[in-house]
Coordinates of C-alpha atoms in Angstrom, one line a residue:
M19 CA 49.6 -62.0 10.0
A20 CA 51.0 -59.0 8.7
L21 CA 47.9 -59.6 5.9
Q22 CA 45.2 -60.3 8.7
R23 CA 46.4 -56.7 10.4
W24 CA 46.0 -55.2 7.0
W25 CA 42.3 -56.4 6.9
L26 CA 41.9 -55.3 10.1
V27 CA 43.1 -51.6 10.1
R28 CA 40.8 -51.6 6.8
V29 CA 37.6 -52.7 8.5
L30 CA 38.7 -50.1 11.6
V31 CA 39.3 -47.5 8.6
L32 CA 36.1 -48.3 7.2
C33 CA 33.9 -48.3 10.2
L34 CA 35.0 -44.8 11.5
L35 CA 34.5 -43.5 7.9
C36 CA 31.1 -44.8 8.2
G37 CA 30.2 -43.6 11.8
A38 CA 31.6 -40.0 10.8
C39 CA 29.3 -39.6 7.5
A40 CA 26.1 -41.0 9.9
A41 CA 26.9 -38.6 12.7
A42 CA 27.1 -35.9 9.9
K43 CA 23.4 -37.2 8.5
Q44 CA 22.6 -37.0 12.3
R45 CA 23.8 -33.1 12.3
Y46 CA 21.7 -32.3 9.2
L47 CA 18.8 -32.6 11.6
S48 CA 19.8 -30.4 13.8
V49 CA 21.1 -27.5 11.6
S50 CA 19.8 -24.0 11.1
M51 CA 17.4 -23.4 8.3
D52 CA 20.9 -21.5 6.7
E53 CA 22.0 -24.8 6.3
E54 CA 18.6 -26.4 5.5
L55 CA 18.6 -24.1 2.1
L56 CA 21.8 -24.7 1.1
R57 CA 21.4 -28.7 1.7
S58 CA 20.5 -29.3 -2.3
K59 CA 24.0 -27.6 -3.4
Q60 CA 26.6 -28.7 -0.7
A61 CA 27.6 -32.0 0.3
H62 CA 28.9 -32.4 3.8
L63 CA 32.5 -32.9 3.9
D64 CA 34.1 -36.5 2.0
C65 CA 30.5 -38.2 3.1
P66 CA 28.3 -39.2 0.0
P67 CA 26.7 -36.4 -1.3
W68 CA 23.0 -35.7 -1.8
K69 CA 21.9 -37.0 -4.9
K70 CA 19.8 -34.6 -6.9
S71 CA 17.1 -36.9 -7.4
D72 CA 16.8 -37.2 -3.4
I73 CA 15.9 -33.5 -3.6
Q74 CA 13.8 -33.0 -7.0
D75 CA 12.2 -36.2 -7.6
D76 CA 8.6 -36.5 -6.0
M77 CA 8.1 -37.0 -2.3
S78 CA 6.0 -40.6 -1.4
D79 CA 3.5 -40.6 0.6
D80 CA 4.8 -42.2 3.7
L81 CA 7.1 -38.6 4.2
S82 CA 3.7 -37.3 5.0
P83 CA 3.4 -36.4 8.7
S84 CA -0.1 -38.7 8.7
P85 CA 0.4 -40.9 5.5
Q86 CA -2.8 -42.8 6.4
I87 CA -4.9 -40.3 6.4
A88 CA -6.5 -38.6 2.9
Y89 CA -5.6 -35.3 1.8
D90 CA -7.3 -32.9 -0.8
R91 CA -4.3 -31.6 -3.0
L92 CA -6.5 -29.8 -5.2
L93 CA -7.6 -27.8 -1.9
G94 CA -11.6 -27.9 -2.5
G95 CA -11.4 -26.8 -6.0
L96 CA -8.9 -24.2 -5.7
L97 CA -6.2 -25.7 -8.0
V98 CA -6.8 -27.8 -11.3
E99 CA -5.0 -30.5 -12.2
G100 CA -2.0 -31.0 -15.3
F101 CA 0.6 -28.7 -13.3
D102 CA 4.5 -30.3 -13.5
E103 CA 4.8 -31.2 -9.7
K104 CA 8.1 -31.6 -9.6
S105 CA 8.7 -28.3 -10.7
C106 CA 6.5 -26.6 -7.9
R107 CA 6.1 -29.7 -5.5
S108 CA 4.7 -27.4 -2.6
R109 CA 1.0 -26.7 -4.8
Y110 CA -0.3 -30.2 -4.5
Q111 CA 1.6 -31.2 -1.1
F112 CA 0.6 -28.6 1.0
A113 CA -2.5 -29.9 2.0
R114 CA -0.3 -33.2 3.6
Y115 CA 0.3 -30.5 6.0
H116 CA -2.3 -28.7 7.3
N117 CA -6.1 -29.3 6.6
S118 CA -8.2 -26.1 5.7
P119 CA -11.2 -25.4 7.8
S120 CA -13.4 -24.0 5.2
I121 CA -14.2 -25.1 1.9
P122 CA -14.3 -22.6 -1.1
S123 CA -17.5 -21.6 -2.6
A124 CA -18.1 -23.1 -6.1
Y125 CA -18.7 -19.7 -7.7
L126 CA -15.1 -19.0 -6.2
I127 CA -13.8 -21.6 -7.7
E128 CA -15.6 -21.0 -11.3
R129 CA -14.4 -17.4 -11.0
L130 CA -11.1 -18.9 -10.8
R131 CA -11.5 -21.1 -13.7
K132 CA -12.7 -18.2 -15.6
Q133 CA -9.7 -15.8 -14.1
E134 CA -6.8 -18.4 -15.2
A135 CA -8.3 -18.3 -18.8
L136 CA -8.6 -14.4 -18.8
Q137 CA -4.6 -14.5 -17.7
K138 CA -3.8 -17.3 -20.8
K139 CA -5.7 -15.4 -23.2
C140 CA -4.1 -11.7 -22.3
G141 CA -0.6 -12.3 -20.6
P142 CA 2.5 -12.0 -21.8
G143 CA 3.6 -13.2 -25.6
T144 CA 0.1 -13.1 -26.5
K145 CA -0.9 -11.0 -29.2
A146 CA -3.6 -9.3 -27.1
Y147 CA -0.9 -8.1 -24.7
K148 CA 1.6 -6.9 -27.6
E149 CA -1.0 -4.5 -28.6
A150 CA -1.8 -3.2 -25.2
S151 CA 1.7 -2.8 -24.2
K152 CA 2.3 -1.0 -27.6
Q153 CA 0.0 1.4 -26.4
L154 CA 1.9 2.0 -23.2
K155 CA 4.9 2.5 -25.6
Y156 CA 3.7 5.2 -27.7
G157 CA 1.1 6.8 -24.9
Q158 CA -1.9 5.3 -27.2
S159 CA -5.2 5.9 -25.4
I160 CA -7.4 3.2 -27.8
N161 CA -8.0 0.4 -26.2
T162 CA -7.8 -1.8 -29.5
T163 CA -8.7 -5.3 -27.4
D164 CA -10.8 -6.9 -24.6
C165 CA -8.0 -7.1 -22.5
N166 CA -7.6 -5.0 -19.5
Y167 CA -4.3 -5.1 -17.0
L168 CA -3.7 -4.4 -13.2
Y169 CA 0.4 -4.1 -13.1
L170 CA 1.5 -4.6 -9.2
I171 CA 4.7 -2.8 -8.5
I172 CA 6.0 -4.7 -5.3
H173 CA 8.2 -3.4 -2.8
A174 CA 7.7 -4.2 0.9
G175 CA 8.9 -7.0 3.1
L176 CA 7.7 -10.3 2.5
G177 CA 4.4 -10.6 4.7
N178 CA 3.6 -7.1 3.3
R179 CA 4.4 -8.7 0.0
M180 CA 1.8 -11.6 0.4
L181 CA -1.2 -9.3 1.3
E182 CA -0.5 -6.8 -1.4
I183 CA -0.8 -9.4 -4.3
T184 CA -3.6 -10.9 -2.7
S185 CA -5.7 -7.7 -2.5
A186 CA -4.1 -6.9 -6.3
F187 CA -5.7 -10.1 -7.1
L188 CA -8.8 -9.5 -5.5
Y189 CA -9.4 -6.3 -7.1
A190 CA -8.2 -8.1 -10.6
L191 CA -11.0 -10.4 -10.1
L192 CA -13.7 -8.1 -9.6
T193 CA -12.9 -5.8 -12.5
N194 CA -12.0 -8.4 -14.8
R195 CA -8.2 -7.6 -15.0
I196 CA -5.1 -9.7 -15.8
L197 CA -3.0 -9.3 -13.1
L198 CA 0.8 -8.8 -13.6
V199 CA 3.3 -8.5 -10.9
D200 CA 6.7 -7.2 -10.7
R201 CA 9.8 -9.5 -11.5
Y202 CA 12.5 -7.7 -10.2
K203 CA 11.7 -8.5 -6.6
E204 CA 12.5 -12.3 -6.2
I205 CA 9.2 -13.3 -6.7
A206 CA 10.2 -16.5 -9.0
D207 CA 12.7 -17.2 -6.3
L208 CA 10.1 -17.4 -4.1
F209 CA 6.6 -18.4 -5.4
C210 CA 6.0 -20.8 -8.2
E211 CA 3.6 -19.3 -11.1
P212 CA 0.0 -19.4 -10.1
F213 CA -1.9 -19.7 -13.4
P214 CA -1.7 -22.0 -15.6
G215 CA -0.1 -22.1 -19.3
T216 CA 0.8 -18.3 -18.8
S217 CA 3.2 -16.0 -16.3
W218 CA 2.0 -13.7 -13.9
L219 CA 5.7 -11.8 -14.4
V220 CA 5.3 -8.4 -16.3
P221 CA 8.2 -8.9 -19.2
S222 CA 11.8 -7.5 -18.9
D223 CA 10.6 -5.5 -21.8
F224 CA 7.9 -3.5 -20.1
P225 CA 7.8 0.1 -21.5
L226 CA 7.4 1.7 -17.9
N227 CA 9.6 2.6 -15.7
N228 CA 8.4 1.4 -11.7
D229 CA 11.0 4.3 -10.4
E230 CA 9.1 6.8 -12.5
F231 CA 6.2 6.2 -10.0
S232 CA 5.5 7.9 -6.8
Q233 CA 2.6 10.0 -5.0
T234 CA 4.0 13.3 -6.5
S235 CA 3.8 11.7 -10.2
P236 CA 1.6 13.0 -12.8
E237 CA -0.4 10.3 -13.9
S238 CA -1.7 9.4 -10.3
Y239 CA -5.1 9.1 -9.8
G240 CA -5.0 11.1 -6.6
N241 CA -2.7 13.8 -8.5
M242 CA -5.2 14.0 -11.9
L243 CA -8.1 14.4 -9.3
Q244 CA -6.6 17.2 -7.3
N245 CA -5.0 19.0 -10.9
K246 CA -8.6 18.6 -12.5
V247 CA -7.3 16.6 -15.4
F248 CA -10.8 15.6 -16.2
G249 CA -12.2 19.2 -16.7
G250 CA -14.2 19.1 -13.4
N251 CA -16.6 16.6 -14.7
T252 CA -18.3 15.3 -11.5
D253 CA -19.3 12.1 -12.9
R254 CA -15.5 11.6 -14.0
S255 CA -16.8 10.2 -17.0
L256 CA -13.7 9.7 -19.8
A257 CA -15.5 11.2 -22.9
G258 CA -13.0 10.7 -25.1
N259 CA -10.1 11.9 -22.5
R260 CA -9.1 8.2 -22.1
P261 CA -5.4 8.1 -20.5
P262 CA -3.1 5.1 -21.5
Y263 CA -3.0 4.3 -17.6
V264 CA -3.7 5.6 -14.4
Y265 CA -1.0 5.0 -11.5
L266 CA -2.7 4.2 -8.1
H267 CA -1.0 5.1 -5.3
L268 CA -2.1 2.9 -2.3
D269 CA 1.0 2.9 -0.3
G270 CA 0.9 4.1 3.6
T271 CA 1.5 7.3 2.7
Y272 CA -1.4 7.9 0.5
G273 CA -3.4 11.3 0.5
F274 CA -7.0 12.0 0.8
H275 CA -7.2 12.4 -3.0
D276 CA -5.7 8.9 -3.3
K277 CA -8.0 7.2 -1.0
L278 CA -11.2 8.0 -3.1
F279 CA -9.7 4.9 -5.0
F280 CA -11.9 3.0 -2.5
C281 CA -15.2 5.2 -3.7
E282 CA -18.0 3.6 -6.5
D283 CA -17.8 6.5 -8.4
D284 CA -14.2 6.6 -8.8
Q285 CA -14.0 2.8 -9.4
Q286 CA -16.6 3.7 -12.2
F287 CA -13.9 5.6 -14.0
L288 CA -11.1 3.4 -13.3
Q289 CA -13.1 0.7 -15.2
E290 CA -12.8 2.5 -18.1
V291 CA -8.9 2.5 -18.2
S292 CA -7.3 -0.1 -20.0
W293 CA -3.7 0.1 -17.6
L294 CA -3.6 0.2 -13.8
I295 CA -0.5 0.7 -12.3
M296 CA -0.6 0.1 -8.7
R297 CA 1.8 0.3 -6.0
T298 CA 0.4 -0.5 -2.5
D299 CA 2.1 -2.2 0.6
M300 CA -1.2 -3.1 2.3
Y301 CA -4.1 -5.2 2.7
F302 CA -7.0 -3.2 1.1
V303 CA -9.4 -6.0 0.9
P304 CA -11.9 -4.5 3.6
S305 CA -12.1 -1.3 1.8
L306 CA -13.4 -3.5 -1.1
F307 CA -15.8 -4.6 0.9
L308 CA -17.4 -1.2 1.5
I309 CA -17.7 -0.5 -1.9
P310 CA -21.3 -1.0 -3.0
A311 CA -21.2 -2.1 -6.8
F312 CA -18.4 -5.1 -5.3
Q313 CA -20.8 -6.2 -2.3
D314 CA -22.9 -8.9 -4.3
E315 CA -20.1 -10.2 -5.8
L316 CA -18.0 -10.6 -2.9
S317 CA -20.5 -12.2 -1.3
R318 CA -21.3 -14.7 -3.8
L319 CA -17.3 -15.4 -3.8
F320 CA -17.3 -15.8 -0.1
P321 CA -20.3 -16.7 2.0
E322 CA -17.9 -17.0 4.8
K323 CA -16.3 -13.6 4.7
D324 CA -13.4 -14.1 6.7
T325 CA -11.9 -16.5 4.5
V326 CA -10.8 -14.0 2.0
F327 CA -7.0 -14.3 2.8
H328 CA -6.9 -18.2 3.7
H329 CA -8.8 -19.3 0.1
L330 CA -6.8 -16.9 -2.1
A331 CA -3.4 -17.0 -0.6
R332 CA -3.7 -20.4 -0.7
Y333 CA -4.3 -20.9 -4.9
L334 CA -1.8 -18.0 -5.2
F335 CA 1.0 -18.9 -3.2
H336 CA 2.6 -21.7 -3.9
P337 CA 6.8 -22.1 -2.5
T338 CA 9.4 -23.0 -4.6
N339 CA 11.2 -26.2 -4.7
N340 CA 14.2 -24.7 -2.4
V341 CA 12.2 -23.4 0.3
W342 CA 9.6 -25.9 0.2
Y343 CA 12.1 -28.4 0.8
S344 CA 13.5 -26.6 3.6
V345 CA 9.6 -26.4 5.0
T346 CA 9.2 -30.5 5.0
K347 CA 12.7 -31.0 5.9
Y348 CA 12.3 -29.1 9.5
F349 CA 8.7 -30.3 9.7
R350 CA 9.4 -33.9 9.7
S351 CA 12.7 -33.6 11.8
Y352 CA 10.9 -31.9 15.0
L353 CA 7.4 -31.2 14.3
A354 CA 5.8 -33.9 13.0
K355 CA 5.4 -36.5 15.9
A356 CA 4.2 -34.0 18.7
E357 CA 1.2 -34.4 20.0
K358 CA 0.5 -30.7 19.5
R359 CA 2.3 -28.1 17.6
V360 CA 2.1 -24.3 19.2
G361 CA 3.8 -21.9 16.7
I362 CA 4.8 -18.4 18.6
Q363 CA 5.5 -15.4 16.1
I364 CA 7.5 -12.7 17.8
R365 CA 7.9 -9.1 16.6
I366 CA 9.4 -6.4 19.1
Y367 CA 8.4 -3.1 18.9
E368 CA 10.7 -2.1 21.6
T369 CA 13.5 0.1 21.7
K370 CA 16.7 0.1 23.7
G371 CA 19.1 1.5 22.6
I372 CA 19.9 2.4 19.3
L373 CA 20.8 -0.9 18.3
Q374 CA 19.1 -3.9 20.2
R375 CA 15.8 -3.3 18.8
N376 CA 14.7 -7.3 19.6
G377 CA 15.6 -7.7 22.9
P378 CA 16.4 -9.5 25.3
F379 CA 13.4 -7.7 26.7
P380 CA 12.0 -9.4 29.8
H381 CA 8.6 -8.5 30.0
I382 CA 8.2 -9.7 26.4
L383 CA 9.4 -13.2 27.6
N384 CA 6.8 -13.1 30.4
Q385 CA 4.0 -11.7 28.1
I386 CA 4.6 -14.6 25.6
L387 CA 4.8 -17.4 28.8
S388 CA 1.1 -15.6 30.3
C389 CA -0.2 -15.5 27.0
A390 CA 0.5 -19.4 26.2
Q391 CA -0.3 -20.7 29.8
N392 CA -3.3 -18.5 30.1
E393 CA -5.0 -19.7 27.1
K394 CA -4.0 -23.6 27.9
L395 CA -1.4 -23.6 24.5
L396 CA 1.2 -24.5 26.9
P397 CA 1.1 -26.2 30.6
E398 CA 2.3 -24.7 33.7
V399 CA 5.4 -25.5 35.4
S400 CA 5.9 -27.0 38.6
M401 CA 7.3 -24.7 41.2
A402 CA 8.6 -27.2 44.1
E403 CA 12.1 -28.4 44.2
G404 CA 13.4 -31.5 43.0
A405 CA 10.5 -31.3 40.4
A406 CA 12.8 -31.5 37.4
A407 CA 14.5 -35.1 38.9
E408 CA 10.9 -36.4 40.3
T409 CA 9.8 -35.7 36.6
Q410 CA 12.2 -37.3 34.8
N411 CA 12.1 -40.4 37.3
N412 CA 8.4 -40.8 36.6
R413 CA 8.8 -40.3 32.9
T414 CA 11.4 -43.2 33.2
A415 CA 9.3 -45.6 35.1
A416 CA 6.2 -44.9 33.3
G417 CA 8.3 -45.3 30.0
T418 CA 6.3 -44.7 26.6
Q419 CA 3.1 -44.4 28.5
N420 CA 3.7 -40.6 29.4
N421 CA 5.1 -39.7 25.9
R422 CA 3.4 -36.6 25.2
T423 CA 5.0 -33.8 23.7
I424 CA 4.3 -30.1 22.7
A425 CA 6.3 -28.9 19.9
V426 CA 6.6 -24.7 20.3
L427 CA 8.0 -23.5 16.8
T428 CA 9.1 -19.7 17.6
T429 CA 10.0 -17.4 14.9
S430 CA 12.0 -14.2 15.6
L431 CA 15.0 -12.0 14.9
S432 CA 16.7 -13.3 18.2
S433 CA 17.1 -16.6 19.6
W434 CA 17.0 -15.3 23.2
Y435 CA 13.3 -15.5 23.5
S436 CA 13.2 -19.4 22.4
D437 CA 16.2 -20.4 24.5
Q438 CA 14.3 -19.1 27.2
I439 CA 11.1 -20.8 27.3
Q440 CA 13.2 -24.3 27.0
K441 CA 15.0 -23.4 29.6
K442 CA 11.8 -22.7 31.4
Y443 CA 10.4 -26.2 31.0
D444 CA 14.0 -27.8 31.6
E445 CA 14.1 -26.5 34.7
Q446 CA 10.5 -26.4 36.1
P447 CA 8.9 -29.2 33.9
A448 CA 5.2 -29.3 33.2
V449 CA 3.0 -30.3 36.0
D450 CA 1.3 -32.9 34.2
G451 CA 4.2 -34.2 32.5
I452 CA 4.2 -33.2 29.1
T453 CA 7.2 -32.6 27.8
V454 CA 7.8 -29.2 25.9
K455 CA 10.5 -29.0 23.3
V456 CA 11.1 -25.6 21.7
F457 CA 12.5 -25.3 18.2
Q458 CA 13.8 -22.0 16.4
P459 CA 14.6 -22.5 12.6
S460 CA 16.4 -19.3 12.4
H461 CA 17.9 -15.7 14.0
E462 CA 18.5 -13.0 11.6
E463 CA 18.9 -10.4 14.3
Y464 CA 17.2 -7.5 12.0
Q465 CA 14.9 -8.0 8.9
R466 CA 16.5 -7.7 5.5
S467 CA 13.8 -7.2 3.2
R468 CA 16.2 -6.6 -0.1
N469 CA 17.9 -10.0 0.6
K470 CA 16.9 -13.2 -1.1
K471 CA 18.2 -15.7 1.3
H472 CA 16.7 -14.1 4.1
N473 CA 13.3 -14.1 2.2
M474 CA 13.6 -17.3 1.5
K475 CA 14.0 -18.3 5.1
A476 CA 11.4 -15.9 6.2
L477 CA 8.8 -17.9 3.4
A478 CA 9.5 -21.5 5.2
E479 CA 8.9 -20.2 8.4
I480 CA 5.7 -18.2 7.5
Y481 CA 4.8 -21.9 6.1
L482 CA 5.8 -23.6 9.2
L483 CA 4.0 -21.3 11.3
S484 CA 0.9 -22.0 9.3
M485 CA 0.9 -25.7 10.2
S486 CA 0.8 -25.2 13.7
D487 CA -2.5 -26.5 15.8
E488 CA -2.5 -23.2 17.7
L489 CA -1.1 -19.8 16.8
I490 CA 0.4 -16.5 19.0
T491 CA 1.1 -13.7 16.8
S492 CA 2.5 -9.9 17.7
G493 CA 0.1 -7.4 16.9
F494 CA 0.8 -5.0 14.0
S495 CA 2.7 -8.1 12.5
T496 CA 2.0 -8.8 8.5
F497 CA 4.4 -11.6 9.4
G498 CA 1.6 -13.1 11.4
Y499 CA -1.2 -11.7 9.2
A500 CA -0.1 -14.1 6.7
A501 CA 0.9 -17.1 9.2
Q502 CA -3.0 -17.2 10.5
G503 CA -4.0 -16.8 7.0
L504 CA -2.9 -19.8 5.5
A505 CA -3.4 -21.7 8.6
G506 CA -7.0 -20.7 8.6
L507 CA -6.7 -20.3 12.4
K508 CA -7.3 -17.6 14.7
P509 CA -4.6 -16.8 16.6
W510 CA -4.1 -14.9 20.3
I511 CA -2.7 -11.6 19.7
M512 CA -0.1 -10.6 21.9
F513 CA -0.7 -6.5 22.6
K514 CA 1.7 -4.3 22.4
S515 CA 3.3 -3.5 25.3
E516 CA 4.5 0.2 26.2
N517 CA 6.6 1.7 28.9
H518 CA 8.5 -1.7 28.7
V519 CA 5.5 -2.8 31.0
M520 CA 3.5 -6.3 29.3
P521 CA 0.0 -5.5 28.8
D522 CA -2.6 -7.0 31.1
P523 CA -4.1 -9.3 29.6
P524 CA -1.4 -9.6 27.6
C525 CA -2.8 -11.2 24.6
G526 CA -7.0 -11.7 23.2
R527 CA -8.6 -14.2 21.0
A528 CA -8.8 -12.6 17.2
M529 CA -12.2 -12.0 16.0
S530 CA -11.1 -13.5 12.8
I531 CA -8.4 -15.5 10.3
E532 CA -8.4 -12.1 8.1
P533 CA -5.3 -9.9 8.2
C534 CA -5.8 -6.1 9.2
F535 CA -5.9 -3.1 6.7
H536 CA -3.6 -0.3 8.7
Q537 CA -3.9 2.3 6.8
A538 CA -7.6 2.3 5.8
P539 CA -9.7 5.7 4.5
F540 CA -12.5 7.0 7.2
Y541 CA -13.9 8.8 4.7
D542 CA -17.3 8.1 3.7
C543 CA -17.7 8.4 0.0
K544 CA -21.7 8.7 -0.3
A545 CA -22.1 10.9 2.8
K546 CA -18.9 13.0 1.4
K547 CA -17.1 13.1 4.9
D548 CA -15.1 11.4 7.4
A549 CA -17.0 8.9 9.4
D550 CA -16.3 5.7 11.3
L551 CA -15.9 2.5 8.6
G552 CA -16.1 0.3 11.0
K553 CA -19.7 0.7 12.2
V554 CA -20.6 0.9 8.5
V555 CA -21.7 -2.8 7.9
P556 CA -21.7 -5.9 10.3
Y557 CA -18.8 -7.6 8.2
V558 CA -16.1 -4.8 8.6
R559 CA -14.9 -4.0 12.0
H560 CA -11.8 -2.2 13.7
C561 CA -8.7 -4.7 14.4
E562 CA -7.9 -5.9 17.7
D563 CA -4.2 -4.6 17.1
V564 CA -5.0 -1.5 15.4
S565 CA -7.7 0.3 16.8
W566 CA -8.0 2.7 13.3
G567 CA -7.5 -0.4 11.3
L568 CA -10.0 -2.5 9.1
K569 CA -10.8 -6.4 9.0
I570 CA -13.0 -8.8 7.9
V571 CA -15.1 -10.7 10.5
N572 CA -18.0 -13.5 9.7
Q573 CA -20.7 -11.4 11.6
T574 CA -24.1 -10.6 10.4
H575 CA -25.2 -7.8 13.7
L576 CA -24.0 -4.7 13.8

């Protein structure tokens, strides 16, 4: 009898342990992005730990949201085979989670292959790079190689970083330069290497110090022009006066002479300089489309002109495995089974006191709901008493016949808005019986652009937003620009409110999927006077959310 009791106790203990482990694993599906990012390094309580192979081995096709649907892992030819898939799974898996509405041109693919060859030939560790960096170290001005470089100093938040890297890469592509990026801003923690057989990170022994460069630097192109370093030559010919490098200050604080970078004569001058050091926090691509020397090439690269960021960002940016694991885990746990996915990116520019910059602001909540419902992105709610109980009874009676669900993914520094949207649909269900479920991966309360973990979560959220079927973004937000560009979606842009009053209309459809160049110059280089550069060519217009900014659109008539 005692032996039987002992076995019974043992069985009960095992059952309790299994139940606890099962509950813990279930809880994993409802944790925030904070814990998702740490999943690969921590086991929960005394349950069997997640194996390293569970995280780092290839994900099988049945983990795709639509395993029966074929996907183009090379993104229409943007990517090439040959990378180690285990070290960077997002590179070939991103196509599983969103189908691109656009196909890259054959010419863009050809130029990308040539750029890759150039990066490999002249990149870090090569003889050409050693010779070129020696010129910088000793201040030499003679180019002994056929390799020219663009070094990008990175210093802004994540959305801006993605926009500035894309802009710099396009400029490098147009001018046959090797792109190198700042290795000290967590780029390697966020993104995999984009180029095969080489690195885009500047080596740690790079001879120049990033802190030396600012708008007042004597090596800045604007100051060189202002101080007539080139002897006042109107054609700005180097004529034996070649500097070892030129610093391009294209930050939001740049001045008139800095902005002459976007003039054709100045581009001819800069073409002769071996090293260009660039600091920017902007998406300056629209102004490249206004430089006559680049226009034919850009038209060949992008027949659909408003796909620049869409194609180049999907080519350049591949989240590292830790970030990608969080993205795919969250997507499959909460979003994959929904009939429709609506992304809502919320950035608050209101102020209330000193510390409550993110709200809660009821007029922002009303703006979100009005936009989503007016544009039929989310269903209207029933106002009748007892509607919630009646709808629940109807769902129970119908069984699975009315099992339609909209998953709403919200991203915000505050959780109040997503909580209120969910509460709205819980208390007043949709008139057509659709279930609305609201999810928010994180709520950081305030932006910490220098915090690695914060940036990893932000990147995961950008990619989750890009997997939406419909997208609502906040005007002026580079975070939203990055998400819409990756997705290839024209978002509904929520306009900035004034005096805590919801704007009318609350939102408007974007003209294109391209980001906005916030601090675009307004100087006509040919006429040598200020002009409205949003009316020069049909495919560069003023932005919907920033009236003085410029963006690329796919139009052929002014």
